[in-house]
Amino acid sequence: MTEQDYDGPILEIDQLSISFFTRLREIPAVMDFSVTVQPGEAVGLVGESGCGKSTVALGVMQDLGKNGRVVGGSIKFKGQDLGQMSMEELRNIRGSEIAMIYQEPMASLNPAMKIGKQLMEVPMIHQNMSQSDAYDRALQVVTDVKLPDPKRILNSYPHQLSGGQQQRIVIAMALMSEPSLLILDEPTTALDVTVEAAVVELVKDLGKKYGTSMLFISHNLGLVLETCDRICVMYSGEAVETGSIEDVFDKMQHPYTQALFRSIPLPGADKNARPLVAIPGNFPLPHERPNGCNFGPRCDYFEAGRCDEDTRIRMAPVEGDDRHASRCLKFNEIDWAAPLALAQTKTKGEIGEVVLSMKNLKKYYEVAANAMFGGGETKVVKANETLSFEARESETLAIVGESGCGKSTFAKVLMGLETATEGTITMNGKDIQDVPIESRDTKTIADVQMVFQNPFDTLNPSMTVGRQIIRALEIFKIGNTEAERRQRMLELLDLVKLPREFADRMPRQLSGGQKQRVGIARAFAGDARIVVADEPVSALDVSVQAAVTDLLMEIQREHKTTLLFISHDLSIVRYLSDRVMVMYLGHVVELGTTDQVFSPPYHPYTEALLSAVPIADTSIQKKHIVLEGDIPSAMNPPPGCPFQTRCGWKSQVPNGLCDKEVPPVRQLAEGHQVKCHLSDEKLAEMEPVIKIAAE
């Protein structure tokens, strides 16, 4: 049989076990794992960090390093066992038949080589293609991945492209030799939600065009729903549930799948009436897995003497569904439709006085027009344009927008890391816009604190957790003696729900979610009145996200803190915030209560943002809007309305007004403003982006 005649599964992983060997012990990373990918099918692999998703992908690529080994089972590609192949045979398959797209695009690109040359290498090496044919092919693929001005892109270096463009190039590179199987390892985590929507759309279209089968690794259930036909849920090295998207999302048959869904905010969930339910306990380390069911110690349905017997639990088929299976002894006995036992309903703190007020804040930077050699003329980067808003005690104000819209610049000015170009920031009755952090008094510094996106970069690796919190207390002059400060530090650990013994641990001994809690404890050390949370959960797993967002809400209720929540994840924003401010290219384009911003009429940019958010719910219907083009540079913004180069409603405004004038700020209703030229009649025609389908 020739390869062309082969019509079985493209990828067949059967009872695969992979271990890593250290000097001390064998660490089983993946156990008894099976999954099948049929021709043209997209299979999503989901689970938290450390569950073995990427190890499976590296197993398929036969790239486990010198410590990793397949210790059981097999991986077959088009019927041939990859484990039995010679290095030569593997080299011929990798990159041409099986291609992989990694999470970080720059890891796959050579910074010293032009894009065109990097793309042309693939068919020249794998298919002995001539240089001119390879160039034509590269041009074709760059056009396919919808990059503007393909010839200029082929002549650019990687650093001259944005993150979204780099990721498209990596996808183009993977498609150069038309592989039969494409493995995508979290390909969109580093991208903005609108760029992510475009990349996902692209991957789906190209999958159809080239007939490629896909293994899509992600921890975002909404993304898997939008891109895949089937799903495999992993926990601690094992597949715990597999099936079609509809079966697993609507008729889940494993407690872990159910727990995952309970920890993500779905449209319409109210943070006070229906708090997210975090999964209790922690993920087991590979060499400390429990007997019997791995999920047992964290499971609501655990039964001692049955779920924790020494024998390993096998996958069992679910009757009546399409290749649906669950690794649970009790899935037939559990009432999956039972309503969720409600966690205690929280009451929202009363929203109080205005704590912070900004009026016409502008922040401009001057940069050399020729950045490499300096000197010569300078250009002005308008990072923030006339920002005006107020934030009140106990209120959560979300600030959303894509990278480069000025969210973090505004946070830096507020923190005193930068000073304002124009306008005022008033806090506690004092103007602070011109006072840099080194000139601020201790009280002002303690009052405005920040929780950062990446918990790994904000802790000192050579200082214990307790010492880092005590250090903050010393700076804020809290406590008169070391003993008082130590006591306050232990209370702060209680506040963020970390065991007190963590005070003596080093940061490297903590997981990402635990490090983020230490960051929150440090931010609240001086009883902060305003906390700026800059993407505080985007680097965390969904189940940990639920715990950290809940923690922020609880502390806010107790301490009446004002929370400025910077994020591009609109599902969390909807769940958390009282008011939302949407920013684009330094401008506030919409501001209102959460309900006002999430229902029409919208600013056209808000509409596109809402459409881009992946939602893990099969009953949701979304209006489909994909923004064309990339965000313009703040060094060279377009004339007129900042959004006009990507706006789908522009043709509805007469006289080319969008190209000529920055729109005025208009009040649509009490507390709801937009910056848009659309007439009231046109705004009234807008339909909701997110609809819940009728049963």
XYZ file of C-alpha atoms in Angstrom:
695
model
C 0.000 0.000 0.000
C 1.444 3.382 -0.910
C 1.172 6.250 1.505
C -1.293 8.032 -0.780
C -3.767 5.163 -0.373
C -3.659 5.313 3.433
C -7.095 6.240 4.766
C -6.880 5.333 8.469
C -6.322 7.784 11.340
C -3.578 10.372 10.771
C -2.438 10.072 14.390
C -3.123 7.182 16.715
C -1.751 7.361 20.249
C -2.430 4.134 22.131
C -1.911 3.753 25.912
C 1.126 6.018 25.772
C 3.279 6.393 28.890
C 6.186 8.853 29.019
C 8.595 9.260 31.946
C 11.483 11.582 32.688
C 14.457 10.080 34.477
C 16.409 12.082 37.068
C 19.268 10.899 39.257
C 16.814 10.269 42.086
C 13.808 8.704 40.453
C 11.639 8.065 37.430
C 8.984 10.793 37.091
C 5.919 9.570 35.149
C 4.683 12.557 33.122
C 2.046 10.847 30.948
C 0.283 7.550 31.712
C -2.010 5.294 29.715
C -2.897 8.106 27.298
C -4.850 7.380 24.117
C -6.171 9.735 21.454
C -6.971 9.378 17.739
C -6.963 12.148 15.130
C -8.831 11.312 11.917
C -8.028 12.934 8.540
C -9.176 16.580 8.492
C -10.183 16.457 12.156
C -9.168 18.983 14.842
C -8.768 17.550 18.339
C -8.381 19.857 21.351
C -6.180 18.818 24.255
C -7.092 20.793 27.395
C -5.990 20.827 31.008
C -3.987 22.867 33.491
C -0.245 23.522 33.291
C 1.736 20.460 34.258
C -0.930 17.953 33.176
C 1.226 16.574 30.363
C -0.289 18.270 27.256
C 3.026 19.533 25.888
C 4.770 16.268 26.794
C 2.311 14.432 24.530
C 3.125 16.880 21.710
C 6.873 16.402 22.204
C 6.292 12.644 22.266
C 4.644 12.876 18.836
C 7.607 14.915 17.580
C 9.946 12.316 19.214
C 11.719 15.210 20.882
C 11.755 14.350 24.593
C 15.374 15.337 25.287
C 17.895 13.047 26.845
C 15.929 12.469 30.070
C 12.538 11.688 28.518
C 11.533 8.237 27.278
C 8.409 6.530 26.021
C 8.023 3.684 28.535
C 4.800 2.144 27.225
C 2.268 2.233 24.400
C 2.770 3.537 20.881
C 2.406 6.625 18.684
C 1.466 5.865 15.094
C 1.466 8.424 12.309
C -0.438 7.249 9.194
C -0.166 3.701 10.517
C 3.626 3.773 11.044
C 5.065 3.556 14.564
C 7.147 6.706 15.163
C 9.066 4.981 17.968
C 10.460 2.410 15.504
C 11.742 4.968 12.988
C 15.390 5.825 12.419
C 16.635 9.407 12.928
C 16.806 9.794 9.150
C 13.148 8.782 8.684
C 12.057 11.082 11.515
C 13.953 13.984 9.992
C 12.051 13.526 6.740
C 8.698 13.563 8.548
C 9.317 16.436 11.000
C 8.606 19.819 9.515
C 7.211 18.372 6.302
C 4.571 15.795 7.344
C 4.161 16.855 10.989
C 4.639 20.520 11.878
C 4.444 22.174 15.277
C 3.604 25.747 16.257
C 4.889 26.822 19.649
C 3.513 29.236 22.212
C 6.260 31.837 21.851
C 6.702 32.826 18.187
C 10.198 34.277 18.631
C 11.458 30.878 19.831
C 10.855 29.535 16.300
C 12.320 32.476 14.376
C 15.968 33.287 13.755
C 16.416 36.968 14.737
C 19.351 37.455 12.356
C 17.656 36.170 9.222
C 15.026 37.785 7.016
C 11.546 36.234 7.104
C 11.573 35.291 3.401
C 14.785 33.305 3.741
C 13.493 31.453 6.821
C 10.306 30.461 5.004
C 12.087 29.419 1.811
C 14.388 27.070 3.733
C 11.513 24.692 4.512
C 10.575 23.540 0.964
C 14.185 23.844 -0.226
C 15.325 21.368 2.445
C 12.291 19.067 2.532
C 11.213 19.077 -1.105
C 14.398 20.113 -2.960
C 12.487 23.056 -4.387
C 14.341 25.679 -6.429
C 14.931 29.099 -4.927
C 12.483 30.925 -7.198
C 9.709 28.343 -6.611
C 10.345 28.515 -2.876
C 10.032 32.322 -3.004
C 6.719 32.074 -4.882
C 5.481 29.532 -2.343
C 6.549 31.792 0.566
C 4.733 34.735 -1.029
C 1.607 32.597 -1.467
C 1.620 31.383 2.166
C 2.261 34.859 3.615
C -0.728 36.055 1.569
C -2.752 33.078 2.910
C -2.046 34.078 6.510
C -3.486 37.527 5.670
C -0.403 39.635 6.285
C -0.389 43.106 4.708
C 2.181 43.879 1.988
C 3.638 40.326 1.746
C 6.744 41.404 -0.211
C 7.751 43.877 2.462
C 7.146 41.237 5.163
C 9.408 38.712 3.372
C 12.118 41.365 3.351
C 11.772 42.171 7.087
C 13.531 40.801 10.161
C 11.406 39.205 12.924
C 11.868 42.146 15.338
C 10.226 44.477 12.813
C 6.891 42.648 13.158
C 4.287 42.750 15.926
C 3.582 39.673 18.077
C 0.486 38.789 16.048
C 2.423 39.109 12.776
C 5.258 36.943 14.125
C 2.761 34.259 15.119
C 1.261 34.337 11.605
C 4.748 33.879 10.121
C 5.303 30.841 12.358
C 1.961 29.429 11.120
C 3.019 30.190 7.525
C 6.309 28.373 8.144
C 4.468 25.326 9.485
C 2.229 25.300 6.385
C 5.025 25.738 3.825
C 5.289 22.017 3.177
C 1.544 21.285 3.512
C 1.834 18.926 6.519
C -0.775 16.235 7.197
C -0.695 16.978 10.941
C -0.317 20.342 12.624
C 0.336 20.469 16.379
C -0.474 23.842 17.956
C 0.845 24.334 21.501
C -1.044 27.274 23.067
C -0.461 29.326 19.882
C -2.424 32.381 20.990
C -1.680 32.894 24.708
C 0.696 35.790 24.043
C -1.724 37.568 21.693
C -4.476 40.124 22.109
C -8.009 38.809 21.986
C -8.801 40.479 18.628
C -5.554 39.157 17.121
C -6.289 35.764 18.681
C -9.710 35.733 17.000
C -8.094 36.465 13.631
C -5.377 33.798 14.130
C -7.950 31.186 15.190
C -10.109 32.026 12.179
C -7.014 31.706 10.020
C -6.046 28.301 11.455
C -9.585 27.004 10.836
C -9.655 28.268 7.236
C -6.194 26.925 6.446
C -7.078 23.583 8.018
C -9.957 23.352 5.533
C -7.938 24.648 2.585
C -5.002 22.275 3.082
C -7.015 19.388 4.604
C -4.664 19.402 7.594
C -5.496 17.445 10.749
C -4.833 19.320 13.982
C -3.925 18.638 17.584
C -4.732 21.906 19.371
C -3.264 22.231 22.875
C -4.870 24.918 25.035
C -6.160 25.675 28.504
C -8.864 27.926 27.063
C -12.088 25.927 26.747
C -13.785 28.650 24.688
C -10.996 28.535 22.112
C -11.248 24.750 21.822
C -15.025 25.039 21.331
C -14.462 27.441 18.420
C -11.668 25.518 16.689
C -12.047 21.795 17.335
C -14.351 18.890 16.455
C -13.362 16.730 19.402
C -11.834 17.296 22.819
C -9.632 15.377 25.224
C -9.458 16.657 28.829
C -6.218 15.838 30.696
C -5.489 15.839 34.410
C -2.174 14.933 36.009
C -0.765 12.934 33.102
C -3.951 11.072 32.153
C -6.823 11.645 29.762
C -9.896 11.837 32.014
C -12.582 12.474 29.396
C -12.695 12.391 25.599
C -15.539 12.894 23.160
C -17.077 15.240 20.631
C -17.290 18.921 21.629
C -21.097 18.702 22.083
C -20.937 15.567 24.246
C -18.222 16.820 26.568
C -19.515 20.407 26.895
C -23.195 19.554 27.301
C -23.116 16.071 28.821
C -19.851 15.993 30.757
C -19.149 12.721 32.516
C -16.096 13.456 34.674
C -15.927 15.472 37.926
C -12.775 17.307 36.779
C -14.414 18.499 33.549
C -17.355 19.729 35.612
C -15.018 21.504 38.078
C -13.180 23.225 35.191
C -16.439 24.622 33.804
C -17.468 25.873 37.248
C -14.275 27.884 37.570
C -14.743 29.965 34.390
C -17.091 32.952 34.196
C -19.853 32.444 31.640
C -22.010 35.260 30.199
C -24.517 36.585 32.666
C -22.875 35.118 35.781
C -23.020 37.525 38.705
C -19.940 37.710 40.925
C -21.959 38.219 44.100
C -24.896 35.870 43.484
C -22.883 33.158 41.708
C -19.234 33.307 42.730
C -16.876 31.174 40.672
C -16.110 27.854 42.327
C -12.372 27.232 42.501
C -11.197 23.611 42.562
C -10.117 22.867 46.161
C -6.575 21.709 46.951
C -3.588 21.644 44.651
C -2.471 19.732 41.586
C -0.465 16.611 42.673
C 3.246 16.514 41.803
C 4.110 13.669 39.397
C 5.905 11.587 42.055
C 3.226 12.224 44.714
C 0.114 11.081 42.860
C -2.527 9.448 45.078
C -3.640 5.809 44.850
C -6.539 5.060 42.526
C -8.037 8.182 40.960
C -5.602 11.106 40.540
C -8.416 13.628 40.986
C -9.753 11.852 44.116
C -8.381 14.230 46.798
C -10.030 17.250 45.063
C -13.261 15.563 43.943
C -16.760 16.348 45.280
C -17.894 12.773 44.628
C -14.908 10.967 46.236
C -15.725 7.674 47.969
C -13.068 6.261 50.319
C -12.259 2.579 49.817
C -13.473 2.718 46.242
C -11.876 5.681 44.471
C -8.534 5.266 46.261
C -7.886 1.559 45.723
C -4.410 0.673 44.458
C -5.528 -0.282 40.980
C -5.327 2.282 38.176
C -8.674 3.426 36.847
C -9.261 2.807 33.141
C -11.214 4.835 30.587
C -14.765 3.510 30.195
C -17.093 4.227 27.243
C -20.195 6.382 27.791
C -23.202 4.627 26.275
C -25.014 6.216 23.341
C -22.463 8.960 22.566
C -19.925 9.353 19.795
C -16.605 7.864 21.033
C -17.241 9.459 24.453
C -15.266 7.975 27.374
C -14.598 8.877 31.018
C -11.964 7.791 33.561
C -14.310 7.729 36.551
C -15.714 4.748 38.465
C -18.907 6.573 39.394
C -19.866 8.490 36.235
C -23.053 6.425 35.799
C -24.149 7.123 39.393
C -23.624 10.896 39.511
C -26.563 13.215 38.824
C -24.793 15.541 36.361
C -27.850 17.760 35.987
C -28.085 18.504 39.735
C -27.998 22.266 40.373
C -24.776 23.610 41.812
C -24.861 23.809 45.603
C -24.435 27.578 45.887
C -21.429 28.880 47.675
C -22.489 31.541 50.148
C -23.878 34.529 48.333
C -21.675 37.552 48.896
C -23.055 41.019 49.391
C -21.356 43.770 47.496
C -19.819 46.562 49.551
C -21.625 49.892 49.112
C -19.900 52.007 46.490
C -18.704 55.109 48.336
C -17.024 58.451 47.724
C -14.849 59.314 44.734
C -11.308 58.250 45.683
C -9.557 58.984 42.423
C -10.341 61.472 39.713
C -8.575 62.077 36.399
C -9.276 65.077 34.212
C -7.971 65.373 30.644
C -4.856 63.366 31.400
C -2.338 63.264 28.546
C 0.925 61.373 28.421
C 3.231 61.936 25.456
C 6.716 60.539 24.967
C 9.365 62.040 22.747
C 11.437 59.452 20.906
C 14.182 59.793 18.332
C 12.710 59.279 14.865
C 15.766 57.163 14.084
C 15.815 54.977 17.176
C 19.025 53.160 16.261
C 21.349 56.135 15.944
C 19.510 58.733 18.040
C 19.920 62.418 17.325
C 18.112 64.167 14.504
C 14.416 64.863 14.658
C 12.166 63.513 17.378
C 8.674 62.073 17.118
C 5.933 62.250 19.694
C 4.224 59.072 20.877
C 0.755 59.957 22.165
C 0.328 57.129 24.672
C -2.684 58.655 26.451
C -5.067 61.232 25.000
C -7.368 63.216 27.320
C -8.347 60.498 29.783
C -11.114 61.570 32.164
C -12.853 59.340 34.701
C -13.601 58.879 38.389
C -13.228 55.778 40.562
C -15.070 55.308 43.842
C -14.485 53.422 47.052
C -15.326 49.656 46.787
C -15.704 49.955 43.027
C -14.075 47.788 40.373
C -13.310 49.749 37.223
C -12.054 47.569 34.374
C -9.778 49.046 31.736
C -9.794 47.003 28.530
C -8.123 47.256 25.161
C -5.401 45.668 23.064
C -1.663 45.945 23.734
C -0.397 49.381 22.907
C -3.677 51.140 23.715
C -2.149 52.962 26.683
C -3.550 50.904 29.613
C -0.183 50.328 31.282
C 1.077 53.873 30.555
C -1.877 55.274 32.437
C -1.118 52.856 35.325
C 2.513 54.045 35.393
C 1.434 57.700 35.619
C -0.950 56.831 38.444
C 1.796 54.935 40.304
C 4.228 57.848 39.881
C 6.631 55.849 37.700
C 5.951 58.469 35.007
C 4.621 62.020 35.280
C 1.730 63.375 33.228
C 2.230 65.653 30.215
C -1.048 67.493 30.869
C -4.197 67.153 32.974
C -4.755 66.300 36.631
C -4.961 63.200 38.816
C -6.567 63.876 42.182
C -6.389 61.309 44.964
C -7.669 61.940 48.497
C -8.017 65.605 47.531
C -4.347 65.924 46.434
C -3.061 66.420 42.891
C -0.417 63.770 42.205
C 0.059 63.843 38.419
C 3.392 65.721 38.628
C 4.828 63.966 41.673
C 7.240 61.171 40.723
C 7.339 58.166 43.034
C 10.599 59.179 44.740
C 8.967 62.442 45.864
C 5.683 60.914 47.068
C 5.051 60.558 50.782
C 4.802 57.080 52.299
C 1.014 57.294 52.697
C 0.463 58.095 48.988
C 2.746 55.213 47.953
C 1.002 52.791 50.333
C -2.406 53.969 49.079
C -1.766 53.102 45.408
C -0.348 49.634 44.900
C -0.038 47.344 41.909
C -0.454 43.614 41.259
C 1.485 42.661 38.144
C 0.773 40.284 35.303
C 3.680 37.933 35.793
C 4.046 36.694 39.373
C 7.487 35.245 38.556
C 9.133 38.599 37.847
C 7.863 40.496 40.868
C 9.359 38.451 43.713
C 13.001 38.502 44.772
C 14.224 34.923 44.171
C 16.760 35.066 47.014
C 14.412 36.247 49.776
C 11.819 34.199 51.658
C 8.150 34.993 51.113
C 7.726 36.308 54.665
C 10.768 38.562 54.382
C 9.441 40.149 51.163
C 6.138 41.041 52.830
C 7.913 42.354 55.966
C 10.122 44.469 53.687
C 6.975 46.144 52.302
C 5.698 46.744 55.859
C 9.020 48.398 56.781
C 8.818 50.698 53.751
C 5.239 51.660 54.626
C 6.340 52.230 58.293
C 3.764 49.767 59.616
C 4.393 48.175 63.027
C 6.820 49.444 65.646
C 8.789 46.254 66.255
C 9.952 43.289 64.180
C 7.519 41.083 66.151
C 4.538 43.306 65.257
C 5.528 43.260 61.603
C 5.924 39.487 61.645
C 2.445 39.142 63.144
C 0.994 41.478 60.461
C 2.813 39.449 57.766
C 1.202 36.224 59.032
C -2.216 37.936 58.998
C -1.593 39.002 55.381
C -0.824 35.366 54.472
C -4.153 34.421 56.108
C -5.839 37.173 54.080
C -4.619 35.696 50.783
C -5.376 32.137 51.997
C -1.795 30.860 52.055
C -0.631 28.570 54.903
C 1.488 30.436 57.458
C 4.405 28.045 56.986
C 4.854 29.561 53.494
C 6.520 32.524 55.261
C 9.770 30.525 55.325
C 9.589 29.288 51.733
C 11.519 30.657 48.785
C 9.578 31.836 45.685
C 10.861 28.891 43.599
C 8.971 26.499 45.915
C 5.634 28.103 45.027
C 3.310 27.560 42.074
C 2.270 30.470 39.817
C -1.043 30.971 41.637
C 0.683 30.946 45.029
C 3.247 33.524 43.855
C 0.447 35.760 42.624
C -1.137 35.557 46.106
C 2.149 36.709 47.670
C 2.088 39.654 45.217
C -1.460 40.489 46.354
C -0.466 40.195 50.042
C 2.394 42.619 49.410
C 0.104 45.067 47.591
C -2.296 45.092 50.573
C 0.498 45.363 53.166
C -0.046 49.112 53.548
C -3.860 48.907 53.483
C -3.923 50.174 49.914
C -6.976 52.226 48.976
C -6.438 51.773 45.240
C -5.033 48.599 43.730
C -4.097 48.551 40.064
C -4.274 44.934 38.930
C -2.486 44.675 35.575
C -3.671 41.436 33.907
C -3.310 39.690 37.301
C -4.700 36.323 36.198
C -3.689 36.016 32.543
C -0.587 33.927 33.384
C -2.581 31.515 35.588
C -4.599 28.354 34.975
C -8.398 28.653 34.845
C -8.971 26.915 38.182
C -6.353 29.158 39.840
C -7.808 32.228 38.086
C -11.121 31.577 39.828
C -9.447 31.429 43.237
C -7.365 34.581 42.680
C -10.275 36.667 41.284
C -12.467 35.522 44.166
C -9.713 36.486 46.586
C -9.438 39.986 45.084
C -13.213 40.424 45.407
C -13.219 39.229 49.020
C -10.391 41.566 50.040
C -12.198 44.384 48.251
C -15.381 43.669 50.239
C -13.477 43.711 53.544
C -11.192 46.670 52.892
C -13.429 48.818 50.644
C -10.593 48.915 48.123
C -10.952 50.567 44.731
C -9.808 48.072 42.125
C -8.580 49.209 38.709
C -8.573 45.967 36.769
C -6.550 46.103 33.534
C -7.361 43.171 31.277
C -8.102 42.024 27.769
C -10.161 39.030 28.960
C -13.688 40.357 28.655
C -15.365 37.341 30.258
C -13.520 38.023 33.528
C -14.163 41.760 33.136
C -17.881 41.184 32.779
C -17.905 38.983 35.843
C -15.800 41.260 38.048
C -16.343 44.875 37.202
C -18.889 47.531 38.092
C -17.810 49.892 35.319
C -15.763 49.384 32.166
C -13.490 51.775 30.287
C -12.557 50.706 26.740
C -9.319 52.181 25.358
C -7.969 52.282 21.824
C -4.713 53.932 20.780
C -4.572 56.214 23.837
C -8.242 57.300 23.633
C -11.129 56.256 25.876
C -13.641 55.168 23.242
C -16.371 53.954 25.616
C -17.056 54.228 29.343
C -20.091 53.046 31.260
C -21.473 50.509 33.718
C -20.762 46.883 32.862
C -24.346 46.364 31.688
C -24.205 49.458 29.462
C -20.918 48.476 27.815
C -21.885 44.830 27.265
C -25.203 45.574 25.566
C -25.861 47.666 22.440
C -25.385 50.397 21.408
C -21.627 49.865 21.435
C -18.655 51.759 20.157
C -17.687 49.763 16.997
C -14.423 48.761 18.690
C -16.207 47.425 21.784
C -18.457 45.422 19.462
C -15.397 43.831 17.797
C -13.778 43.110 21.190
C -16.916 41.347 22.438
C -17.146 39.275 19.284
C -13.537 38.150 19.689
C -13.916 36.628 23.162
C -14.048 32.829 23.040
C -16.939 31.562 25.197
C -17.033 28.006 26.513
C -20.765 27.503 26.076
C -22.420 25.678 23.182
C -25.721 27.551 23.671
C -24.122 30.928 22.851
C -24.417 32.432 19.396
C -21.998 35.219 18.559
C -22.025 37.824 15.885
C -18.865 37.259 13.924
C -16.575 40.281 13.506
C -12.903 39.895 12.658
C -10.930 43.132 12.608
C -8.805 43.645 9.529
C -5.242 44.858 9.868
C -3.072 45.563 12.886
C -3.333 48.322 15.477
C -1.745 51.495 14.058
C 1.401 52.730 15.802
C 1.008 55.421 18.468
C 3.993 57.139 16.804
C 2.015 57.486 13.629
C -1.712 57.438 14.479
C -4.239 57.771 11.653
C -5.930 61.157 11.130
C -9.454 61.617 12.441
C -10.929 58.821 14.532
C -8.171 56.527 15.866
C -10.249 53.418 14.999
C -11.228 54.434 11.438
C -8.608 52.213 9.710
C -10.253 49.034 11.070
C -13.871 50.092 11.595
C -16.692 48.172 9.916
C -19.225 51.000 10.459
C -17.152 53.766 8.849
C -19.175 53.715 5.607
C -22.298 54.654 7.628
C -20.854 58.099 8.486
C -21.364 60.754 5.760
C -18.779 63.181 4.324
C -15.704 61.129 5.269
C -15.928 62.670 8.741
C -14.130 59.688 10.344
C -10.991 60.433 8.294
C -10.900 64.110 9.238
C -11.983 64.687 12.816
C -11.486 63.012 16.177
C -15.059 62.261 17.331
C -16.443 64.214 20.304
C -17.297 62.378 23.531
C -21.089 61.823 23.622
C -23.361 60.836 26.471
C -25.670 57.992 25.377
C -27.338 57.539 28.760
C -26.637 58.424 32.372
C -22.962 57.502 32.940
C -22.502 55.970 29.453
C -20.245 57.769 26.973
C -18.760 56.909 23.575
C -16.317 58.657 21.263
C -17.881 57.996 17.871
C -19.295 59.856 14.837
C -22.173 57.386 14.273
C -25.617 58.977 14.412
C -28.074 58.052 17.180
C -30.188 56.192 14.590
C -27.238 54.043 13.507
C -26.248 53.305 17.103
C -29.843 52.271 17.809
C -29.642 49.706 14.965
C -26.870 47.740 16.683
C -27.730 44.200 17.703
C -26.337 42.295 20.691
C -23.069 40.485 19.859
C -23.670 37.626 22.289
C -27.014 35.829 22.221
C -28.039 32.811 24.226
C -29.727 30.425 21.801
C -33.316 29.496 22.607
C -33.726 25.966 23.898
